[in-house]
Coordinates of C-alpha atoms in Angstrom, one line a residue:
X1 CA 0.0 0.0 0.0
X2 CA 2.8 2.4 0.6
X3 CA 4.4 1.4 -2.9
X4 CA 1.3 2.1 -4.6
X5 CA 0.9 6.2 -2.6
X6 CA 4.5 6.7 -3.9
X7 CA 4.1 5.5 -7.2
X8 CA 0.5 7.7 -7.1
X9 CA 2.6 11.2 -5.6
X10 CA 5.6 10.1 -8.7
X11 CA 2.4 10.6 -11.0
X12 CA 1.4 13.8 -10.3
X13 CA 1.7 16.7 -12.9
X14 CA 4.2 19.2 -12.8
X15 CA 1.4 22.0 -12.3
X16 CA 0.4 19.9 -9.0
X17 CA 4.3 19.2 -7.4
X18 CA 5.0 23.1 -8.1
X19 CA 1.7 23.9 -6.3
X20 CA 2.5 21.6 -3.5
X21 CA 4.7 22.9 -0.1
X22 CA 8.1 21.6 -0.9
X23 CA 10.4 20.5 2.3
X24 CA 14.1 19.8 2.1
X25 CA 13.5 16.5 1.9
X26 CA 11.3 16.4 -0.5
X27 CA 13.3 18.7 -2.6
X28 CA 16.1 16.9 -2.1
X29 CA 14.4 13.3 -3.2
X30 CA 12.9 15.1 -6.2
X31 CA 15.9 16.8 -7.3
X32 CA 17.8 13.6 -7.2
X33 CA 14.8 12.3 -9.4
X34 CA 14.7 15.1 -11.8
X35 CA 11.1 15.8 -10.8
X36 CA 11.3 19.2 -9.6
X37 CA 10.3 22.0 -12.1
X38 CA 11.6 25.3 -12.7
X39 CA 10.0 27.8 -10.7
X40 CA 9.5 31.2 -12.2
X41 CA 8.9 33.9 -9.9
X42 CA 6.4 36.5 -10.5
X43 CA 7.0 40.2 -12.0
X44 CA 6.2 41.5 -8.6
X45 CA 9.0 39.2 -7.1
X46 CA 11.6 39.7 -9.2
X47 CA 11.3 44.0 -8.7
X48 CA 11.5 43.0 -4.5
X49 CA 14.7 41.3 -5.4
X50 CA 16.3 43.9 -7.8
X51 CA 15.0 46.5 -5.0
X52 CA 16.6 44.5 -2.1
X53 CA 19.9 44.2 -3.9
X54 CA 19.9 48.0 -5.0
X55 CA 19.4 49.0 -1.4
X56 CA 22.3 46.8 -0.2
X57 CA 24.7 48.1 -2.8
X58 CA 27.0 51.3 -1.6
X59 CA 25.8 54.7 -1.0
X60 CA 28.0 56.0 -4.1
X61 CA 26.7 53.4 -6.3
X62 CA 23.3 54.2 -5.4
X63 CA 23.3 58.0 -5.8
X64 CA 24.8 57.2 -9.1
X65 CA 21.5 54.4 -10.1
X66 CA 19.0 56.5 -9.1
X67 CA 20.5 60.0 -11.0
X68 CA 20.4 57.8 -14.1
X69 CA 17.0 56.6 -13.1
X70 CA 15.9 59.8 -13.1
X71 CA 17.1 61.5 -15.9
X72 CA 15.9 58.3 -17.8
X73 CA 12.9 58.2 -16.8
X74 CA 12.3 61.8 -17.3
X75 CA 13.8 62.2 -21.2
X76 CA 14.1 65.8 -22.1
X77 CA 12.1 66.4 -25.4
X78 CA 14.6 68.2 -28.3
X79 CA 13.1 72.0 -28.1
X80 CA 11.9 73.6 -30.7
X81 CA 14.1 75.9 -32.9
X82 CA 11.7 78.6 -33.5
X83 CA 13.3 81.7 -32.1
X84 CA 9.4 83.2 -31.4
X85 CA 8.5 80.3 -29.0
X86 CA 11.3 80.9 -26.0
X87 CA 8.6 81.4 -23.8
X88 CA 7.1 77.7 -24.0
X89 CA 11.0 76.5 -24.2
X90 CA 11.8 78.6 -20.5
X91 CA 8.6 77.1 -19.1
X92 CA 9.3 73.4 -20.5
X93 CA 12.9 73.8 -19.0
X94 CA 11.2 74.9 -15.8
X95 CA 9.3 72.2 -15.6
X96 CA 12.4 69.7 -16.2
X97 CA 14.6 71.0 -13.9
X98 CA 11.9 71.1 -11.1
X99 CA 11.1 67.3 -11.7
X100 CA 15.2 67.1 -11.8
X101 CA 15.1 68.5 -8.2
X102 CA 12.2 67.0 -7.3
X103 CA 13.7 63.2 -7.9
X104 CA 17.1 64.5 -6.0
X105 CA 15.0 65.0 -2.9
X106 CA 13.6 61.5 -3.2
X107 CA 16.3 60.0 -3.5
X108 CA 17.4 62.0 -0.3
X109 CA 14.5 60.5 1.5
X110 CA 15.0 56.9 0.1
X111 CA 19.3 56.9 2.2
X112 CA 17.9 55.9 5.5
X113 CA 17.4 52.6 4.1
X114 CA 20.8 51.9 3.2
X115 CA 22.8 49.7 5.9
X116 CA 24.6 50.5 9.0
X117 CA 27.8 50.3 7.5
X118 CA 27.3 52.6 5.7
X119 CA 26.3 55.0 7.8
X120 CA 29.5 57.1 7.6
X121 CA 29.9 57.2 3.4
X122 CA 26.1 58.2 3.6
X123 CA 26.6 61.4 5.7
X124 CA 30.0 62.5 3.6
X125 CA 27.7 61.6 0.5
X126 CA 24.5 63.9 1.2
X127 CA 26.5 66.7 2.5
X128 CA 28.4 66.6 -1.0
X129 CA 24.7 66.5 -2.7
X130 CA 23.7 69.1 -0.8
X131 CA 26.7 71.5 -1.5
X132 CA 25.9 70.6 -5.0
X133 CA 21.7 71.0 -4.7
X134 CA 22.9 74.6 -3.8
X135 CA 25.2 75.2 -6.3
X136 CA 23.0 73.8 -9.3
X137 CA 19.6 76.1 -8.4
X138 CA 21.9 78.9 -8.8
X139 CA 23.4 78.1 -12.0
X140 CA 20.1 77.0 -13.4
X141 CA 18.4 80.3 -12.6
X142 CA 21.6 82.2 -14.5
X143 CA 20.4 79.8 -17.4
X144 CA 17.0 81.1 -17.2
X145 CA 17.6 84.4 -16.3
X146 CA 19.8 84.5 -19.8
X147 CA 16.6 82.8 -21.9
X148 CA 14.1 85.2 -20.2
X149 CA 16.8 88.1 -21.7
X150 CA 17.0 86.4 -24.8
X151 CA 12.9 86.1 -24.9
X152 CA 12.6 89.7 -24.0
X153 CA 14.1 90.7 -27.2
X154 CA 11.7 89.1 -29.0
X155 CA 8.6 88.8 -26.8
X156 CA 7.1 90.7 -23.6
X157 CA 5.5 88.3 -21.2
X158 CA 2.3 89.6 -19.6
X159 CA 0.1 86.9 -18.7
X160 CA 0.0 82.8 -19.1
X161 CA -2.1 83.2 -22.0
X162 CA -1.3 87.2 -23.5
X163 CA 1.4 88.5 -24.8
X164 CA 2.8 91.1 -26.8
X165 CA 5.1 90.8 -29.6
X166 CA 7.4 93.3 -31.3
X167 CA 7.1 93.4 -35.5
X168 CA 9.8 91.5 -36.1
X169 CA 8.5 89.1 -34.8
X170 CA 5.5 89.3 -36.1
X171 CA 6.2 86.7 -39.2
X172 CA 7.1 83.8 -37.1
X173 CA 3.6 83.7 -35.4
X174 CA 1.9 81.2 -37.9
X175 CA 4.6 78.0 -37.3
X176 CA 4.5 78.4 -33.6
X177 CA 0.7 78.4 -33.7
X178 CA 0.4 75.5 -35.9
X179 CA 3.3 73.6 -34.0
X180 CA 1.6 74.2 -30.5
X181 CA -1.5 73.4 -31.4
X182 CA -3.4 76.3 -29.9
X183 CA -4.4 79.8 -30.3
X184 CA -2.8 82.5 -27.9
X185 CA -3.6 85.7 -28.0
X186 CA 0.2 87.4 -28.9
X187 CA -0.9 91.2 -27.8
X188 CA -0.6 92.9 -24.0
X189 CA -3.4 93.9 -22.1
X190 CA -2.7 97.2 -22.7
X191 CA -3.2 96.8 -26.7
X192 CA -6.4 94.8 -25.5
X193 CA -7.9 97.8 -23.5
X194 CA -7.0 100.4 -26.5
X195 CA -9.1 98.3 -28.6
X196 CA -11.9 98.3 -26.6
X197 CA -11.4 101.8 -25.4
X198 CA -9.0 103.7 -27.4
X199 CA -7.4 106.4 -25.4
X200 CA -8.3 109.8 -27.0
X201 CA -5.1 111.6 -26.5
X202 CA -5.5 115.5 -26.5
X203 CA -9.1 115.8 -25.7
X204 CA -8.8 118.5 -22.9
X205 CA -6.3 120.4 -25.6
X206 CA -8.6 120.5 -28.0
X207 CA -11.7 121.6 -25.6
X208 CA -13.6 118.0 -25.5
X209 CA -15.4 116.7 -22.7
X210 CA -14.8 112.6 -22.0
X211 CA -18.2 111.8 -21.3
X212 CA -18.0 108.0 -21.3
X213 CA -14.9 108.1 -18.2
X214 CA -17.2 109.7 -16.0
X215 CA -19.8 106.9 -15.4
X216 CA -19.5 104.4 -13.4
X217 CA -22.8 102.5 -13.7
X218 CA -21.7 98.8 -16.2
X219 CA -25.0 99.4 -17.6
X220 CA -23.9 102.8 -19.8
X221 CA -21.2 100.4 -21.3
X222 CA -18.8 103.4 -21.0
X223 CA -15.8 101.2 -22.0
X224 CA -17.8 100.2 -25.4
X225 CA -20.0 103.1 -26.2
X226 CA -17.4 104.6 -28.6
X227 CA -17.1 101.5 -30.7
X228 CA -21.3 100.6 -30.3
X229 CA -22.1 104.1 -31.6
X230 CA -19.0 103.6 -34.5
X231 CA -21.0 100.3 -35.3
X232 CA -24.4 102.2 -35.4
X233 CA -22.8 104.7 -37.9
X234 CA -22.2 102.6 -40.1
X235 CA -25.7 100.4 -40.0
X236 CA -27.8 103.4 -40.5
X237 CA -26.7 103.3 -44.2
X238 CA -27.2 99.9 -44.3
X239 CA -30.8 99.6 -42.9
X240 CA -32.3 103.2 -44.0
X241 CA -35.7 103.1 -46.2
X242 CA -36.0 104.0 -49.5
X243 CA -36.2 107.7 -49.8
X244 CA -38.6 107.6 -53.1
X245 CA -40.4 104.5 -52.7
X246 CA -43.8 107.2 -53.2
X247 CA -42.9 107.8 -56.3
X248 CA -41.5 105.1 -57.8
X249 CA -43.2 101.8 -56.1
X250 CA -46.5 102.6 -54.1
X251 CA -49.8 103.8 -56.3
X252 CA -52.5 103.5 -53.9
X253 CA -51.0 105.1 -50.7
X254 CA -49.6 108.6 -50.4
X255 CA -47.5 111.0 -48.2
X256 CA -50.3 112.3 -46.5
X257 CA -52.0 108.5 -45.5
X258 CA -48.4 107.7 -44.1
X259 CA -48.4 110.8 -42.1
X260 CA -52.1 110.5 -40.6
X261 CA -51.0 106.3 -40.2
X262 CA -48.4 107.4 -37.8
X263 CA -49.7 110.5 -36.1
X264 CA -52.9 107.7 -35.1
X265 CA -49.5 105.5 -34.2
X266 CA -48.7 108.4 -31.8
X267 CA -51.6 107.9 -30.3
X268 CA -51.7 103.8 -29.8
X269 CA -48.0 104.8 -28.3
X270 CA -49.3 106.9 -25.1
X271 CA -53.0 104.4 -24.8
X272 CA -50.6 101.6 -24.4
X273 CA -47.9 103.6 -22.7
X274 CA -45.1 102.4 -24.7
X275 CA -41.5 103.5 -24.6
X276 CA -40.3 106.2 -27.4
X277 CA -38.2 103.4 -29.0
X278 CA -40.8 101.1 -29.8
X279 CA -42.5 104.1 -31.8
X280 CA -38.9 104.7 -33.7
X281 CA -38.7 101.1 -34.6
X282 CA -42.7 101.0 -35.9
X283 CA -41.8 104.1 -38.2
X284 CA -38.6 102.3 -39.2
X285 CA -40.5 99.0 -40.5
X286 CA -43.1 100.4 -42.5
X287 CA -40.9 102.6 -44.5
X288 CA -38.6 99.6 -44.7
X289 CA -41.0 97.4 -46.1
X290 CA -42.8 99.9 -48.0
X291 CA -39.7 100.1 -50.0
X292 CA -40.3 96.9 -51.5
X293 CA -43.4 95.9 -51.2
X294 CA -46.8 96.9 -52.8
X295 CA -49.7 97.9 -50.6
X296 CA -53.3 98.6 -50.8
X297 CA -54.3 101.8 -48.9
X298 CA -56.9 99.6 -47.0
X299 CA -54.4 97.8 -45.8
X300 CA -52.1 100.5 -44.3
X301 CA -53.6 100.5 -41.1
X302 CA -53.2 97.0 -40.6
X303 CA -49.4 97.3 -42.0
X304 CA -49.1 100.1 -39.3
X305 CA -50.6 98.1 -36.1
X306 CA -48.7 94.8 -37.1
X307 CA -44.9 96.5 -37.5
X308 CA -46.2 98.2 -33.3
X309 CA -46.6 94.7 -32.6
X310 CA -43.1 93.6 -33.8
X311 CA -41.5 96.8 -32.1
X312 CA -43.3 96.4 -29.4
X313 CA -42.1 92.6 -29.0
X314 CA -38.5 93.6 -29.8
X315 CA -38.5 96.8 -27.2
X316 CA -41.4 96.4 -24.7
X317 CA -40.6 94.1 -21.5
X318 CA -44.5 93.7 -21.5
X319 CA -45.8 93.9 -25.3
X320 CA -49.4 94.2 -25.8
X321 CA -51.3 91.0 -27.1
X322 CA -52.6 90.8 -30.6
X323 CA -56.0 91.4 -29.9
X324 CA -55.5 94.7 -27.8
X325 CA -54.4 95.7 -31.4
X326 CA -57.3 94.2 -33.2
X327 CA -59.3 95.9 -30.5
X328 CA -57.5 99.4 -31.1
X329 CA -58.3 99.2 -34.5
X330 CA -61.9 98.5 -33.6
X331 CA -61.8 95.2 -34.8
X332 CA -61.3 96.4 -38.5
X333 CA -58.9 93.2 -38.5
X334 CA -58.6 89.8 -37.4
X335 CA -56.1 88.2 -35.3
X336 CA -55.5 85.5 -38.0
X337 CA -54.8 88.9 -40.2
X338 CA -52.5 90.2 -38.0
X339 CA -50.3 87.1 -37.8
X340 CA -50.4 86.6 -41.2
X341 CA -49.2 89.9 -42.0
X342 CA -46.5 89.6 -39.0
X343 CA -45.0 86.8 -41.2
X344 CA -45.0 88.7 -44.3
X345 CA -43.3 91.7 -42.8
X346 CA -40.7 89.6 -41.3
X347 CA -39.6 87.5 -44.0
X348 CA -39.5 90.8 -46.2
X349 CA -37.0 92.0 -44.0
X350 CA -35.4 88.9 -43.4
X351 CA -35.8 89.2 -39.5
X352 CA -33.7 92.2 -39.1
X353 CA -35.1 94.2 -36.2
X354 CA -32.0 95.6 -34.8
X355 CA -32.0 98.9 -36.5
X356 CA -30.0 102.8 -35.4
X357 CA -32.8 104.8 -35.3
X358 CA -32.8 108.7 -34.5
X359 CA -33.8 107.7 -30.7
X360 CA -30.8 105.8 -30.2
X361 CA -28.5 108.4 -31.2
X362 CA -30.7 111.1 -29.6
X363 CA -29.4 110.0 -26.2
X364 CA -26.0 110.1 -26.7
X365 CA -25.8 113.3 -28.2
X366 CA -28.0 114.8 -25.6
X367 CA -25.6 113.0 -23.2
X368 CA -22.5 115.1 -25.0
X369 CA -24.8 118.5 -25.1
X370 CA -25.9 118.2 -21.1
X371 CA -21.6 118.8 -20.7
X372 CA -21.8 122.0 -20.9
X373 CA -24.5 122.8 -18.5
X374 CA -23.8 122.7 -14.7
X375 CA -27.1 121.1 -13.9
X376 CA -28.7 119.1 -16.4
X377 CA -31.4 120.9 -18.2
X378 CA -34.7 118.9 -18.6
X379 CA -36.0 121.4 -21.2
X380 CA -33.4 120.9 -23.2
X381 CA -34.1 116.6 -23.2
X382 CA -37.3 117.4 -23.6
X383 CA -37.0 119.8 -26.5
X384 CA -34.6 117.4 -28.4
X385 CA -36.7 114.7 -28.1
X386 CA -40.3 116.7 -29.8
X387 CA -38.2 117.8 -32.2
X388 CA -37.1 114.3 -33.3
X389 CA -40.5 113.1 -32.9
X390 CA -42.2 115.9 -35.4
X391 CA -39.8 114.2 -38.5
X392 CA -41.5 110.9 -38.0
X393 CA -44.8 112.4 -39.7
X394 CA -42.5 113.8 -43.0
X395 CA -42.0 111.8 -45.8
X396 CA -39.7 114.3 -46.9
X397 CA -37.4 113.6 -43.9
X398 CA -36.6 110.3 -45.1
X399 CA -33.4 111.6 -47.2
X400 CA -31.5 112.6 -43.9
X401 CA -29.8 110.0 -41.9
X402 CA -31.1 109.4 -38.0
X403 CA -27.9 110.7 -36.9
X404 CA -28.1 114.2 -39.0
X405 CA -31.5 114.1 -37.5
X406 CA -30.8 113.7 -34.0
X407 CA -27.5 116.1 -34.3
X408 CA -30.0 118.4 -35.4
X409 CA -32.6 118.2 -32.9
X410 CA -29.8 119.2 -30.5
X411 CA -28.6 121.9 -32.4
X412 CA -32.2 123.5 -32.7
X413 CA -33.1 122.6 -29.0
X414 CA -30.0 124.4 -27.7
X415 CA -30.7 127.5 -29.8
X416 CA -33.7 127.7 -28.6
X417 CA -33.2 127.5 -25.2
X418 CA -30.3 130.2 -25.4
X419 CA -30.0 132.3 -28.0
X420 CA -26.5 133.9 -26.5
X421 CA -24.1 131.6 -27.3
X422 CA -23.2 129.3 -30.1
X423 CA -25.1 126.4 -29.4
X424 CA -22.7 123.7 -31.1
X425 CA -19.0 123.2 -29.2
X426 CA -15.7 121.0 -30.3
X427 CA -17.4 118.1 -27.4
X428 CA -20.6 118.0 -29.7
X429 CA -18.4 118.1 -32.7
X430 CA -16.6 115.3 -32.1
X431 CA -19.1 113.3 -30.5
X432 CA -21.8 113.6 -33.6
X433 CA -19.1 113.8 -36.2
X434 CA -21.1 116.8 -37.7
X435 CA -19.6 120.1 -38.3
X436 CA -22.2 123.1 -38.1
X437 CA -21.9 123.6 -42.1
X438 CA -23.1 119.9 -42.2
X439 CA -26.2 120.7 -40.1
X440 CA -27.3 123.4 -42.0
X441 CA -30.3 122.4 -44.5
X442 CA -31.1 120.0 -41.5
X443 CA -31.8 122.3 -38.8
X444 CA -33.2 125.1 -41.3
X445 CA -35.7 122.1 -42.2
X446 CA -36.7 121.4 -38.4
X447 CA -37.0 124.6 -38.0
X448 CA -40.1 124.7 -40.0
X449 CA -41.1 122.2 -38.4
X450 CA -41.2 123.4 -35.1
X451 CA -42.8 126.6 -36.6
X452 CA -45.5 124.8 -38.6
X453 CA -44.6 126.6 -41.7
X454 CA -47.0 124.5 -43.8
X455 CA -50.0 124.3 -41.2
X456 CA -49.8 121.0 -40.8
X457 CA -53.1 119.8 -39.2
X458 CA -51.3 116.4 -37.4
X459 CA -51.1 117.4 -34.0
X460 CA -50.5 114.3 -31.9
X461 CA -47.4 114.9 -31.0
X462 CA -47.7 118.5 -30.1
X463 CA -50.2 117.5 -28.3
X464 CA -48.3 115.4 -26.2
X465 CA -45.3 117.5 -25.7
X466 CA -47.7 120.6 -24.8
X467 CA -48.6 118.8 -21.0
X468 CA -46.7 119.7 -17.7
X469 CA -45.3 116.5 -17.5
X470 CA -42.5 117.5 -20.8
X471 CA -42.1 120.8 -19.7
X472 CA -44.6 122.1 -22.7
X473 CA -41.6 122.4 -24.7
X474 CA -44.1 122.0 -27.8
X475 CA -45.1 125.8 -27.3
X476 CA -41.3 127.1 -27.1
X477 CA -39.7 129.5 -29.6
X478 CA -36.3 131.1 -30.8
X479 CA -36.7 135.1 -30.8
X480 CA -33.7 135.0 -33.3
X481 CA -33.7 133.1 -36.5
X482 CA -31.1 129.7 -36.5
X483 CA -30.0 131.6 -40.2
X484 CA -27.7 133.9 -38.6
X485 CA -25.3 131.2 -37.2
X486 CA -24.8 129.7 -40.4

């Protein structure tokens, strides 16, 4: 019986006897019998024994292994060549050398580990690597302090992500974007702020007021008000009505049914109490799409409530509904009309709402003209603002841009409030880019206006500016004529 368990253990596979626990003896038997298999250690194992031999080699040899380890294992990239991109080469070599010092110090923290007897090498060993952990920070930094002068020749560092090149350096920027992979923004801060804000050198020389420094509110956009009113300057030509659409597209409708349309539109403005811009805009759309479209005279009424409702939705925080202007209308039209001509004044003017009208540029030449008074006058807001109001009835008005307009009303508003003093001044000037020869036909034009040369019998809007609440600037007048300053 015991032959036959030793024959049975002799039979066993190789996977089993390596599995087994293997005593001297048994090692000893089976090695004699050639039974006993290679064993091959683990991964794992064979890292504890290259670590335990490492740790019992000398302190030299082991400040030596793990140098090499380090340097191996961090492998400096080759830099790139462009003479534009020392900035990312300092900040790569920055990042190299710290990882440099970095493994030092480990390996610093790994000596206590090394025998006893070496105890004595060890300490003669780290004070040598720290004499030379000293000495190498300091070289190192002359090395970058020589790239950062190199780099300053070529480029000004201002932030992580901004900078500021010089011209000649200016050619190079393409590769360097295309090799990094990104987009930086190569200008200072300060070329950043004189975009948004140009400085306007000489102003007090030349007699101008800066009236955008002076607020402090975010909502007047002080810092971009130069370049929003620049942008507005140039979308008033863009967006402006035909100025003969009368005569050479509409049959049925005439000068006088587009000024009675929007002197009742005067009227809709104060029922609903609706802001002055919303009345601009409504004006704005019908001559826009007047200009290319074809209209019935019984229709004008319903062109002129549907282009309030679009202003009013664009301006309004609270628009009225569609049926409050199917009710103002007296129900003449249906909401189903209204929408359906919403949609047809839209898509004629492909959707484009945003428009400069002689409201919007009103305010900031009022703004500029209020400079020059110690205490804001309200007359003179007021005044402005009926005289911009009375060219919204005149066809004829259509030929002068909202800024002329506007630049006028302040002109003629000023003159007529004070009659001793020029009333246009190099702040005005500059601000409305309008000389006073410019103004001329304008404000001679207004004036008129404001006179009621030609009787006109549309008097909504003096109306309005004749109550207590506007100052009943309507019923003001120049004792001297506004010829005499031209």
């Amino acid at each position: 019986m015991l032959h036959a368990i030793m024959t049975k253990e002799n039979s066993r596979s190789k996977s089993e006897i390596a599995t087994m626990r293997v005593t001297r003896a048994r090692a000893r038997t089976l090695g004699q019998s050639g039974g006993l298999p290679p064993l091959h250690p683990s991964a794992k194992q064979e890292e504890k024994r290259v670590l335990r031999s490492n740790f019992k080699r000398a302190a030299s040899d082991e400040n030596k292994s793990t140098l090499s380890n380090a340097t191996s294992r961090h492998k400096r990239r080759a830099v790139l060549g462009d003479v534009t991109n020392l900035v990312c080469e300092t900040s790569y070599m920055n990042c190299i050398n710290a990882t440099k010092i970095q493994d030092k110090k480990g390996s610093m923290k790994r000596n206590p580990k090394v025998a006893p007897a070496v105890v004595g090498e060890k300490s003669q060993v780290m004070g040598k690597k720290k004499e030379n952990m000293n000495d190498e920070p300091k070289v190192k930094e002359e090395q970058e302090i020589s790239l950062s002068e190199k780099a300053n020749e070529h480029v000004t560092v201002q932030t992580s992500e901004s900078f500021s090149i010089t011209e000649s350096s200016a050619a190079n920027l393409m590769p360097v974007k295309q090799i990094l992979g990104k987009h930086f923004r190569f200008q200072s801060l300060s070329q950043k702020e004189s975009r948004i804000c140009p400085k306007e050198q000489g102003l007090d020389e030349l007699g101008i007021t800066d009236i955008d420094s002076k607020h402090k509110d975010p909502l007047m956009c002080g810092v971009y008000a130069s370049h929003i009113y620049r942008s507005m300057n140039a979308m008033e030509l863009d967006r402006r009505p035909s100025v003969d659409y009368m005569d050479l597209l509409q049959r049925d409708i005439t000068q006088s049914m587009r000024g009675i349309l929007i002197d009742w539109l005067v009227e809709v403005t104060e029922e609903y109490r609706l802001v002055p811009d919303t009345l601009y805009l409504t004006v704005n759309l019908i001559d826009r799409f007047l200009s290319g479209n074809y209209i019935e005279k019984q229709k004008l009424q319903l062109l002129g409530v549907t282009c309030m409702l679009i202003a009013s939705k664009y301006e309004e925080i609270c628009a009225p509904r569609v049926e409050e202007f199917c009710f103002i209308t007296d129900n003449t039209y249906t909401k189903e009309e209204v929408v359906k001509m919403e949609s047809k004044v839209l898509n004629s003017l492909d959707f484009r709402l945003s428009v400069p009208t002689t409201k919007k540029f009103l305010r900031r030449f009022i703004q500029a003209a209020q400079v020059s008074y110690e205490v804001p006058s309200v007359e003179l807001e007021f005044l402005a603002n009926y005289l911009a109001e009375l060219t919204l009835q005149e066809y004829s008005f259509l030929k002068f841009l909202p800024s002329l307009i506007a630049a006028s009303a302040v002109f003629l508003a000023r003159w007529t409030i004070d009659q001793s003093d020029n009333p246009w001044n190099p702040t005005l000037e500059h601000y409305t880019n309008y000389k006073v020869l410019e103004l001329k036909t304008t404000v001679i034009a207004l004036q008129d206006l404001q006179l009621n040369t030609s009787a006109c019998a549309l008097n909504a809007i003096r109306e309005k500016y004749k109550q207590v609440k506007f100052k009943s600037v309507a019923t003001l007048r120049s004792s001297k004529p506004v010829q005499s300053l031209f």
